[in-house]
mmCIF file of C-alpha atoms in Angstrom:
data_model
loop_
_atom_site.group_PDB
_atom_site.id
_atom_site.type_symbol
_atom_site.label_atom_id
_atom_site.label_comp_id
_atom_site.label_asym_id
_atom_site.label_seq_id
_atom_site.Cartn_x
_atom_site.Cartn_y
_atom_site.Cartn_z
ATOM 1 C CA MET A 1 -0.247 0.199 -0.188
ATOM 2 C CA ASN A 2 3.485 2.529 0.840
ATOM 3 C CA LYS A 3 4.987 1.337 -2.155
ATOM 4 C CA THR A 4 1.675 1.836 -3.789
ATOM 5 C CA ARG A 5 0.591 5.782 -2.432
ATOM 6 C CA GLN A 6 4.700 6.575 -3.295
ATOM 7 C CA PRO A 7 3.898 7.066 -7.418
ATOM 8 C CA PHE A 8 0.696 9.271 -6.711
ATOM 9 C CA ALA A 9 2.615 10.894 -3.607
ATOM 10 C CA ILE A 10 5.273 12.204 -5.904
ATOM 11 C CA LEU A 11 2.701 12.567 -9.122
ATOM 12 C CA GLY A 12 0.720 14.659 -6.770
ATOM 13 C CA MET A 13 4.218 16.777 -5.547
ATOM 14 C CA LEU A 14 4.060 17.556 -9.095
ATOM 15 C CA PHE A 15 0.531 18.993 -10.016
ATOM 16 C CA LEU A 16 1.227 21.132 -7.293
ATOM 17 C CA MET A 17 4.874 22.767 -7.972
ATOM 18 C CA GLY A 18 3.356 22.852 -11.192
ATOM 19 C CA THR A 19 0.317 24.528 -10.632
ATOM 20 C CA LEU A 20 2.978 26.579 -8.513
ATOM 21 C CA LEU A 21 4.851 27.726 -11.698
ATOM 22 C CA LEU A 22 2.327 28.722 -13.820
ATOM 23 C CA ALA A 23 0.761 30.740 -10.999
ATOM 24 C CA CYS A 24 4.225 32.699 -10.508
ATOM 25 C CA SER A 25 4.436 32.602 -14.457
ATOM 26 C CA SER A 26 1.074 33.865 -15.013
ATOM 27 C CA ASN A 27 1.956 36.846 -12.375
ATOM 28 C CA LYS A 28 4.901 37.627 -13.694
ATOM 29 C CA ASN A 29 2.824 38.280 -17.233
ATOM 30 C CA ASN A 30 -0.131 40.473 -15.165
ATOM 31 C CA GLN A 31 2.930 42.990 -13.872
ATOM 32 C CA GLY A 32 4.888 42.789 -17.528
ATOM 33 C CA SER A 33 0.820 44.024 -18.787
ATOM 34 C CA SER A 34 0.991 46.348 -15.870
ATOM 35 C CA ALA A 35 3.818 47.669 -16.619
ATOM 36 C CA ALA A 36 2.950 47.803 -20.405
ATOM 37 C CA THR A 37 -0.190 49.730 -19.553
ATOM 38 C CA THR A 38 1.552 52.384 -16.906
ATOM 39 C CA ALA A 39 4.000 53.719 -19.195
ATOM 40 C CA PRO A 40 2.751 54.942 -21.829
ATOM 41 C CA ASP A 41 1.099 57.340 -18.915
ATOM 42 C CA ALA A 42 4.810 58.302 -18.060
ATOM 43 C CA GLN A 43 5.300 58.949 -21.298
ATOM 44 C CA THR A 44 2.847 61.440 -21.679
ATOM 45 C CA THR A 45 3.365 63.312 -18.807
ATOM 46 C CA ALA A 46 6.541 63.768 -20.162
ATOM 47 C CA GLU A 47 5.064 65.139 -23.155
ATOM 48 C CA ALA A 48 3.108 66.664 -21.588
ATOM 49 C CA ALA A 49 5.747 68.618 -19.588
ATOM 50 C CA ALA A 50 7.365 69.125 -22.827
ATOM 51 C CA THR A 51 4.732 71.338 -24.256
ATOM 52 C CA THR A 52 4.613 73.618 -21.850
ATOM 53 C CA ARG A 53 7.454 76.229 -20.528
ATOM 54 C CA SER A 54 7.892 78.368 -17.509
ATOM 55 C CA HIS A 55 7.369 82.464 -18.656
ATOM 56 C CA THR A 56 7.486 85.762 -16.024
ATOM 57 C CA ASP A 57 5.834 88.999 -18.265
ATOM 58 C CA TYR A 58 7.012 92.022 -16.901
ATOM 59 C CA LYS A 59 4.608 92.264 -14.078
ATOM 60 C CA GLY A 60 6.371 89.531 -12.458
ATOM 61 C CA HIS A 61 3.710 87.149 -13.185
ATOM 62 C CA THR A 62 5.177 83.821 -13.821
ATOM 63 C CA ALA A 63 2.856 81.158 -16.112
ATOM 64 C CA GLU A 64 3.218 77.988 -17.381
ATOM 65 C CA ILE A 65 2.480 78.618 -21.303
ATOM 66 C CA PRO A 66 2.881 76.837 -24.436
ATOM 67 C CA VAL A 67 5.775 76.213 -26.179
ATOM 68 C CA ASN A 68 3.644 76.692 -29.303
ATOM 69 C CA PRO A 69 0.010 78.291 -28.141
ATOM 70 C CA GLN A 70 -2.056 77.647 -31.082
ATOM 71 C CA ARG A 71 -5.464 79.498 -29.044
ATOM 72 C CA ILE A 72 -3.699 82.969 -28.730
ATOM 73 C CA ILE A 73 -6.158 85.979 -27.491
ATOM 74 C CA TYR A 74 -4.444 89.404 -28.012
ATOM 75 C CA SER A 75 -5.619 92.363 -26.347
ATOM 76 C CA GLY A 76 -3.043 95.108 -27.078
ATOM 77 C CA GLU A 77 -2.213 98.031 -29.253
ATOM 78 C CA THR A 78 0.633 96.376 -31.459
ATOM 79 C CA TYR A 79 -1.130 93.670 -33.226
ATOM 80 C CA GLY A 80 0.781 94.480 -35.533
ATOM 81 C CA ASP A 81 3.637 92.463 -33.719
ATOM 82 C CA LEU A 82 1.937 89.492 -34.177
ATOM 83 C CA LEU A 83 0.891 89.997 -37.751
ATOM 84 C CA ALA A 84 4.258 91.061 -38.526
ATOM 85 C CA LEU A 85 5.776 86.812 -37.449
ATOM 86 C CA GLY A 86 3.231 85.105 -39.569
ATOM 87 C CA VAL A 87 0.125 84.792 -36.231
ATOM 88 C CA GLN A 88 -2.983 85.231 -36.486
ATOM 89 C CA ALA A 89 -5.472 85.229 -33.115
ATOM 90 C CA ILE A 90 -8.204 83.907 -32.572
ATOM 91 C CA GLY A 91 -9.309 86.687 -30.464
ATOM 92 C CA TYR A 92 -8.889 90.519 -30.383
ATOM 93 C CA PRO A 93 -10.502 93.466 -29.321
ATOM 94 C CA LEU A 94 -10.898 94.343 -32.909
ATOM 95 C CA SER A 95 -11.764 97.893 -32.604
ATOM 96 C CA MET A 96 -8.444 98.607 -31.937
ATOM 97 C CA GLY A 97 -7.940 98.012 -35.617
ATOM 98 C CA GLU A 98 -10.013 99.947 -37.190
ATOM 99 C CA GLY A 99 -8.052 102.123 -39.511
ATOM 100 C CA GLN A 100 -4.996 100.411 -38.737
ATOM 101 C CA VAL A 101 -2.709 99.497 -41.757
ATOM 102 C CA PHE A 102 -3.336 95.766 -40.732
ATOM 103 C CA GLU A 103 -7.316 96.385 -40.470
ATOM 104 C CA ASP A 104 -7.834 94.041 -43.953
ATOM 105 C CA LYS A 105 -5.923 91.111 -42.653
ATOM 106 C CA LEU A 106 -7.888 91.103 -38.750
ATOM 107 C CA THR A 107 -10.950 89.047 -40.859
ATOM 108 C CA GLY A 108 -12.119 85.840 -39.639
ATOM 109 C CA ILE A 109 -10.884 87.190 -35.583
ATOM 110 C CA ALA A 110 -13.541 87.204 -32.922
ATOM 111 C CA ASP A 111 -13.528 90.191 -30.892
ATOM 112 C CA VAL A 112 -12.872 90.177 -27.684
ATOM 113 C CA GLY A 113 -14.159 93.627 -27.031
ATOM 114 C CA PHE A 114 -12.577 96.675 -24.926
ATOM 115 C CA PRO A 115 -12.553 96.375 -22.190
ATOM 116 C CA ILE A 116 -11.504 92.553 -22.381
ATOM 117 C CA ASN A 117 -15.461 90.634 -22.796
ATOM 118 C CA LEU A 118 -14.619 87.266 -19.812
ATOM 119 C CA GLU A 119 -16.653 86.011 -21.810
ATOM 120 C CA LYS A 120 -16.375 85.524 -24.625
ATOM 121 C CA THR A 121 -12.598 84.781 -23.845
ATOM 122 C CA LEU A 122 -13.887 81.618 -21.825
ATOM 123 C CA GLU A 123 -15.940 81.007 -24.806
ATOM 124 C CA LEU A 124 -13.109 80.875 -27.352
ATOM 125 C CA GLN A 125 -10.954 78.360 -24.794
ATOM 126 C CA PRO A 126 -7.464 79.993 -25.930
ATOM 127 C CA ASP A 127 -4.541 78.435 -24.838
ATOM 128 C CA LEU A 128 -2.344 81.619 -24.568
ATOM 129 C CA ILE A 129 -4.006 85.211 -23.098
ATOM 130 C CA ILE A 130 -1.251 88.305 -24.479
ATOM 131 C CA TYR A 131 -2.686 91.050 -22.168
ATOM 132 C CA ALA A 132 -1.879 94.969 -22.347
ATOM 133 C CA GLY A 133 -3.961 96.099 -19.274
ATOM 134 C CA ILE A 134 -2.257 96.414 -16.186
ATOM 135 C CA ASP A 135 -4.882 95.771 -13.835
ATOM 136 C CA GLU A 136 -4.410 93.103 -11.296
ATOM 137 C CA ALA A 137 -8.210 92.430 -11.224
ATOM 138 C CA ASP A 138 -8.226 91.586 -14.731
ATOM 139 C CA TYR A 139 -4.810 89.672 -15.085
ATOM 140 C CA ASP A 140 -6.731 87.204 -11.849
ATOM 141 C CA ALA A 141 -9.831 86.989 -13.835
ATOM 142 C CA LEU A 142 -8.298 86.353 -17.251
ATOM 143 C CA SER A 143 -5.736 83.551 -15.537
ATOM 144 C CA LYS A 144 -8.734 81.670 -14.491
ATOM 145 C CA ILE A 145 -9.429 80.795 -18.473
ATOM 146 C CA ALA A 146 -5.783 80.363 -19.729
ATOM 147 C CA PRO A 147 -2.238 80.928 -19.096
ATOM 148 C CA THR A 148 -1.874 84.758 -19.032
ATOM 149 C CA ILE A 149 1.269 87.094 -20.059
ATOM 150 C CA ILE A 150 0.924 90.602 -19.101
ATOM 151 C CA PHE A 151 2.984 92.527 -22.690
ATOM 152 C CA ASP A 152 4.263 95.982 -22.372
ATOM 153 C CA THR A 153 3.172 96.840 -26.178
ATOM 154 C CA PHE A 154 5.355 100.565 -25.465
ATOM 155 C CA ALA A 155 8.219 99.119 -25.383
ATOM 156 C CA PRO A 156 11.340 99.471 -27.972
ATOM 157 C CA LEU A 157 10.394 97.581 -30.791
ATOM 158 C CA LYS A 158 14.024 95.752 -31.008
ATOM 159 C CA GLU A 159 12.600 94.928 -26.883
ATOM 160 C CA ARG A 160 9.044 94.248 -28.182
ATOM 161 C CA MET A 161 9.656 91.228 -31.051
ATOM 162 C CA LEU A 162 11.992 89.932 -28.952
ATOM 163 C CA ASP A 163 9.669 89.380 -26.366
ATOM 164 C CA ILE A 164 6.251 88.403 -28.550
ATOM 165 C CA GLY A 165 8.781 85.974 -30.505
ATOM 166 C CA ASP A 166 10.381 83.995 -27.220
ATOM 167 C CA ILE A 167 6.308 83.848 -26.080
ATOM 168 C CA LEU A 168 5.267 83.113 -29.408
ATOM 169 C CA GLY A 169 8.145 79.989 -29.613
ATOM 170 C CA LYS A 170 9.454 82.175 -32.748
ATOM 171 C CA LYS A 171 12.653 83.950 -31.255
ATOM 172 C CA GLN A 172 13.946 83.203 -34.663
ATOM 173 C CA GLU A 173 11.496 84.380 -36.668
ATOM 174 C CA ALA A 174 11.630 87.753 -34.349
ATOM 175 C CA GLU A 175 15.490 87.650 -34.654
ATOM 176 C CA ALA A 176 15.388 87.291 -38.651
ATOM 177 C CA TRP A 177 12.418 90.062 -38.697
ATOM 178 C CA LEU A 178 14.183 92.558 -37.191
ATOM 179 C CA ALA A 179 17.402 92.200 -38.988
ATOM 180 C CA GLN A 180 15.346 92.323 -42.041
ATOM 181 C CA TYR A 181 13.502 95.655 -41.431
ATOM 182 C CA GLN A 182 16.641 97.411 -39.813
ATOM 183 C CA ALA A 183 18.317 96.462 -43.510
ATOM 184 C CA LYS A 184 14.826 98.222 -45.263
ATOM 185 C CA GLU A 185 15.440 101.166 -42.812
ATOM 186 C CA ASP A 186 19.495 101.731 -43.755
ATOM 187 C CA ALA A 187 17.968 101.808 -47.294
ATOM 188 C CA MET A 188 15.270 104.112 -46.702
ATOM 189 C CA TRP A 189 17.446 106.546 -45.015
ATOM 190 C CA ALA A 190 20.289 106.378 -47.266
ATOM 191 C CA GLN A 191 17.444 106.929 -50.196
ATOM 192 C CA LEU A 192 16.701 110.424 -48.619
ATOM 193 C CA LYS A 193 19.542 111.854 -47.359
ATOM 194 C CA ALA A 194 21.094 110.648 -51.356
ATOM 195 C CA SER A 195 17.037 113.351 -52.031
ATOM 196 C CA GLY A 196 18.604 116.012 -50.441
ATOM 197 C CA MET A 197 17.889 115.334 -46.994
ATOM 198 C CA LYS A 198 20.447 116.965 -44.687
ATOM 199 C CA ASP A 199 22.522 115.794 -41.933
ATOM 200 C CA GLY A 200 21.429 117.088 -39.013
ATOM 201 C CA GLU A 201 18.281 118.141 -39.892
ATOM 202 C CA THR A 202 15.015 118.226 -37.035
ATOM 203 C CA ALA A 203 11.893 116.694 -37.454
ATOM 204 C CA SER A 204 8.403 117.087 -35.403
ATOM 205 C CA VAL A 205 5.100 115.610 -34.788
ATOM 206 C CA PHE A 206 1.849 116.704 -33.897
ATOM 207 C CA THR A 207 -1.196 116.117 -33.557
ATOM 208 C CA TYR A 208 -4.928 117.584 -32.078
ATOM 209 C CA TYR A 209 -7.049 115.528 -29.466
ATOM 210 C CA PRO A 210 -10.498 116.695 -28.562
ATOM 211 C CA GLY A 211 -10.471 119.525 -26.081
ATOM 212 C CA ASP A 212 -8.217 121.953 -28.276
ATOM 213 C CA ARG A 213 -5.316 119.808 -26.845
ATOM 214 C CA LEU A 214 -2.417 119.963 -29.097
ATOM 215 C CA PHE A 215 0.714 117.559 -28.059
ATOM 216 C CA VAL A 216 4.068 116.747 -29.668
ATOM 217 C CA MET A 217 4.658 113.021 -30.110
ATOM 218 C CA ALA A 218 8.283 111.420 -28.479
ATOM 219 C CA THR A 219 8.463 107.584 -27.856
ATOM 220 C CA THR A 220 5.917 106.380 -29.593
ATOM 221 C CA GLY A 221 4.244 106.608 -33.703
ATOM 222 C CA LEU A 222 5.617 107.928 -36.602
ATOM 223 C CA SER A 223 8.250 109.577 -34.376
ATOM 224 C CA GLN A 224 10.234 106.344 -33.322
ATOM 225 C CA VAL A 225 10.840 105.877 -36.970
ATOM 226 C CA LEU A 226 11.649 109.612 -37.643
ATOM 227 C CA TYR A 227 14.334 109.270 -34.662
ATOM 228 C CA GLY A 228 16.233 106.740 -36.061
ATOM 229 C CA GLU A 229 19.568 106.547 -35.625
ATOM 230 C CA GLN A 230 20.808 107.602 -39.387
ATOM 231 C CA GLY A 231 17.639 109.832 -39.076
ATOM 232 C CA PHE A 232 15.921 113.280 -38.143
ATOM 233 C CA LYS A 233 17.316 114.529 -35.200
ATOM 234 C CA PRO A 234 14.676 115.816 -32.750
ATOM 235 C CA THR A 235 14.615 119.611 -31.315
ATOM 236 C CA PRO A 236 15.937 120.730 -27.799
ATOM 237 C CA ALA A 237 12.039 120.867 -26.250
ATOM 238 C CA ILE A 238 11.382 117.253 -27.875
ATOM 239 C CA GLN A 239 14.614 116.105 -27.034
ATOM 240 C CA LYS A 240 13.922 116.806 -23.022
ATOM 241 C CA VAL A 241 10.412 114.303 -23.350
ATOM 242 C CA LEU A 242 12.158 111.446 -24.711
ATOM 243 C CA ASP A 243 14.330 111.957 -21.963
ATOM 244 C CA ALA A 244 11.470 111.794 -19.963
ATOM 245 C CA ASP A 245 10.479 108.962 -22.293
ATOM 246 C CA MET A 246 7.354 109.738 -22.608
ATOM 247 C CA GLY A 247 5.300 108.888 -25.681
ATOM 248 C CA PHE A 248 3.724 112.935 -25.960
ATOM 249 C CA GLN A 249 3.194 115.726 -24.591
ATOM 250 C CA GLU A 250 0.581 118.050 -24.280
ATOM 251 C CA ILE A 251 1.319 121.406 -25.364
ATOM 252 C CA SER A 252 -0.178 125.058 -26.135
ATOM 253 C CA LEU A 253 -0.031 126.968 -29.222
ATOM 254 C CA GLU A 254 2.463 129.742 -27.920
ATOM 255 C CA VAL A 255 5.038 127.043 -27.008
ATOM 256 C CA LEU A 256 4.950 125.479 -30.472
ATOM 257 C CA ARG A 257 7.307 127.302 -32.087
ATOM 258 C CA GLU A 258 10.163 125.683 -29.592
ATOM 259 C CA TYR A 259 8.972 121.954 -30.631
ATOM 260 C CA ALA A 260 8.315 122.622 -33.953
ATOM 261 C CA GLY A 261 11.365 121.168 -36.173
ATOM 262 C CA ASP A 262 12.501 121.966 -39.874
ATOM 263 C CA ARG A 263 10.059 119.757 -40.880
ATOM 264 C CA ILE A 264 7.141 119.109 -39.294
ATOM 265 C CA PHE A 265 4.763 115.986 -39.210
ATOM 266 C CA LEU A 266 0.674 116.906 -39.074
ATOM 267 C CA LEU A 267 -1.377 113.475 -37.712
ATOM 268 C CA THR A 268 -4.741 113.259 -38.546
ATOM 269 C CA PRO A 269 -7.247 113.304 -36.581
ATOM 270 C CA VAL A 270 -9.663 110.553 -35.639
ATOM 271 C CA ALA A 271 -12.778 112.707 -33.368
ATOM 272 C CA ASP A 272 -14.195 115.134 -35.836
ATOM 273 C CA GLU A 273 -13.973 118.082 -33.058
ATOM 274 C CA ALA A 274 -9.716 117.601 -32.851
ATOM 275 C CA LYS A 275 -9.880 117.610 -36.736
ATOM 276 C CA GLN A 276 -11.439 121.493 -36.334
ATOM 277 C CA SER A 277 -8.581 122.525 -33.856
ATOM 278 C CA THR A 278 -6.362 121.354 -36.381
ATOM 279 C CA GLY A 279 -7.902 123.307 -38.945
ATOM 280 C CA ASN A 280 -7.810 126.100 -36.892
ATOM 281 C CA LEU A 281 -4.178 126.091 -36.597
ATOM 282 C CA LEU A 282 -3.585 125.976 -40.003
ATOM 283 C CA LYS A 283 -5.190 129.252 -40.353
ATOM 284 C CA SER A 284 -3.614 130.785 -37.160
ATOM 285 C CA ALA A 285 -0.915 133.268 -37.869
ATOM 286 C CA VAL A 286 1.254 131.098 -35.335
ATOM 287 C CA TRP A 287 2.003 127.748 -37.676
ATOM 288 C CA ASN A 288 2.019 130.115 -40.828
ATOM 289 C CA SER A 289 4.809 131.720 -39.155
ATOM 290 C CA LEU A 290 6.827 129.000 -38.052
ATOM 291 C CA PRO A 291 10.338 128.041 -40.461
ATOM 292 C CA ALA A 292 8.865 124.296 -41.985
ATOM 293 C CA VAL A 293 5.604 125.836 -43.218
ATOM 294 C CA LYS A 294 7.040 129.237 -44.980
ATOM 295 C CA ASN A 295 9.518 125.851 -47.117
ATOM 296 C CA GLY A 296 7.031 123.717 -47.876
ATOM 297 C CA TYR A 297 8.269 121.056 -45.060
ATOM 298 C CA VAL A 298 5.246 120.014 -43.736
ATOM 299 C CA TYR A 299 3.769 116.878 -44.617
ATOM 300 C CA THR A 300 0.397 115.073 -42.966
ATOM 301 C CA GLN A 301 -0.693 111.308 -42.373
ATOM 302 C CA ASP A 302 -3.807 109.594 -40.444
ATOM 303 C CA ILE A 303 -2.683 109.316 -36.960
ATOM 304 C CA MET A 304 -4.466 105.538 -37.498
ATOM 305 C CA LYS A 305 -1.515 105.011 -39.879
ATOM 306 C CA THR A 306 1.300 105.734 -37.804
ATOM 307 C CA SER A 307 1.487 103.178 -34.894
ATOM 308 C CA SER A 308 4.237 101.318 -32.559
ATOM 309 C CA ASP A 309 3.371 97.764 -34.419
ATOM 310 C CA ALA A 310 5.840 95.996 -36.465
ATOM 311 C CA THR A 311 3.373 95.914 -39.661
ATOM 312 C CA THR A 312 2.969 99.828 -39.494
ATOM 313 C CA ARG A 313 6.672 100.666 -38.813
ATOM 314 C CA GLU A 314 7.183 98.558 -41.796
ATOM 315 C CA TRP A 315 4.362 99.809 -43.441
ATOM 316 C CA LEU A 316 6.098 103.284 -42.701
ATOM 317 C CA LEU A 317 9.359 102.670 -44.147
ATOM 318 C CA GLY A 318 7.942 102.997 -47.667
ATOM 319 C CA GLU A 319 5.274 105.860 -46.822
ATOM 320 C CA ILE A 320 8.086 108.237 -45.202
ATOM 321 C CA PRO A 321 10.101 108.466 -48.737
ATOM 322 C CA THR A 322 6.535 109.062 -50.312
ATOM 323 C CA MET A 323 5.547 111.885 -47.944
ATOM 324 C CA LEU A 324 8.405 113.802 -48.615
ATOM 325 C CA GLY A 325 8.895 113.540 -52.462
ATOM 326 C CA LYS A 326 5.489 115.160 -52.537
ATOM 327 C CA GLN A 327 6.331 118.750 -50.632
#
């Protein structure tokens, strides 16, 4: 009996060992399957991290922004900076683009209003908001919708383009644009000097605002082009405004002569009241006594077409020689 049971006992042990081996094998396979299942999750996390990066804006806010943003809302004065880099936003305050040289390129962009409409902004589902305002309450509200950057639209062109190029993931494009812009600007000044512009000539830019308010322009718009390194010089009175880093300064008609340069650029305002003030200026004795007026060195341009954005700045490089050629 004992001898008869022994083979069965051995078989039983072999069966039990086989079962254990199968269980272990199955467990290892399950672990491998589990590892294969969880590996993509880790990979997905790494890929997600690679699609965003940290950015600190000029106001000190730090946000995780897309490396290559695709759904941008831009609320600010220099939308032409984006266009110069081949970027189109999904949302923009369309009223800011009225009369601009790039107005025809705004088709298909949703109007987010000015002040910016939070409901419309949320509806557009942006992956990045670029905002020119400085109100912290606005920033807090917008940053709850999407990563938000406060952008300095009043910064000098080079600084601004390098910054926006970095934000948009287009550093090389921004550098290339600046290089070609500089080449065009150099060519423009060479052309003007060859056609009679003298070294050391001064220039001034004036415009009226409603309320019969006369302004001389300094670090903004057309003046930024005119006062380039090879360009016209500001008068001593305007130089003080530039040194104070002011975009413009209100002046009285009585001191106009102090600010008036050898050449005067008069910006045509939008408001009818300001247009009336401009008309009165052109009839005044003070205006008609200025050397630039007597010499026929006065040029007019629509104020909306003298903005500081990159697209307008490039357009002005072709427009300035045309203006001066009409004297």
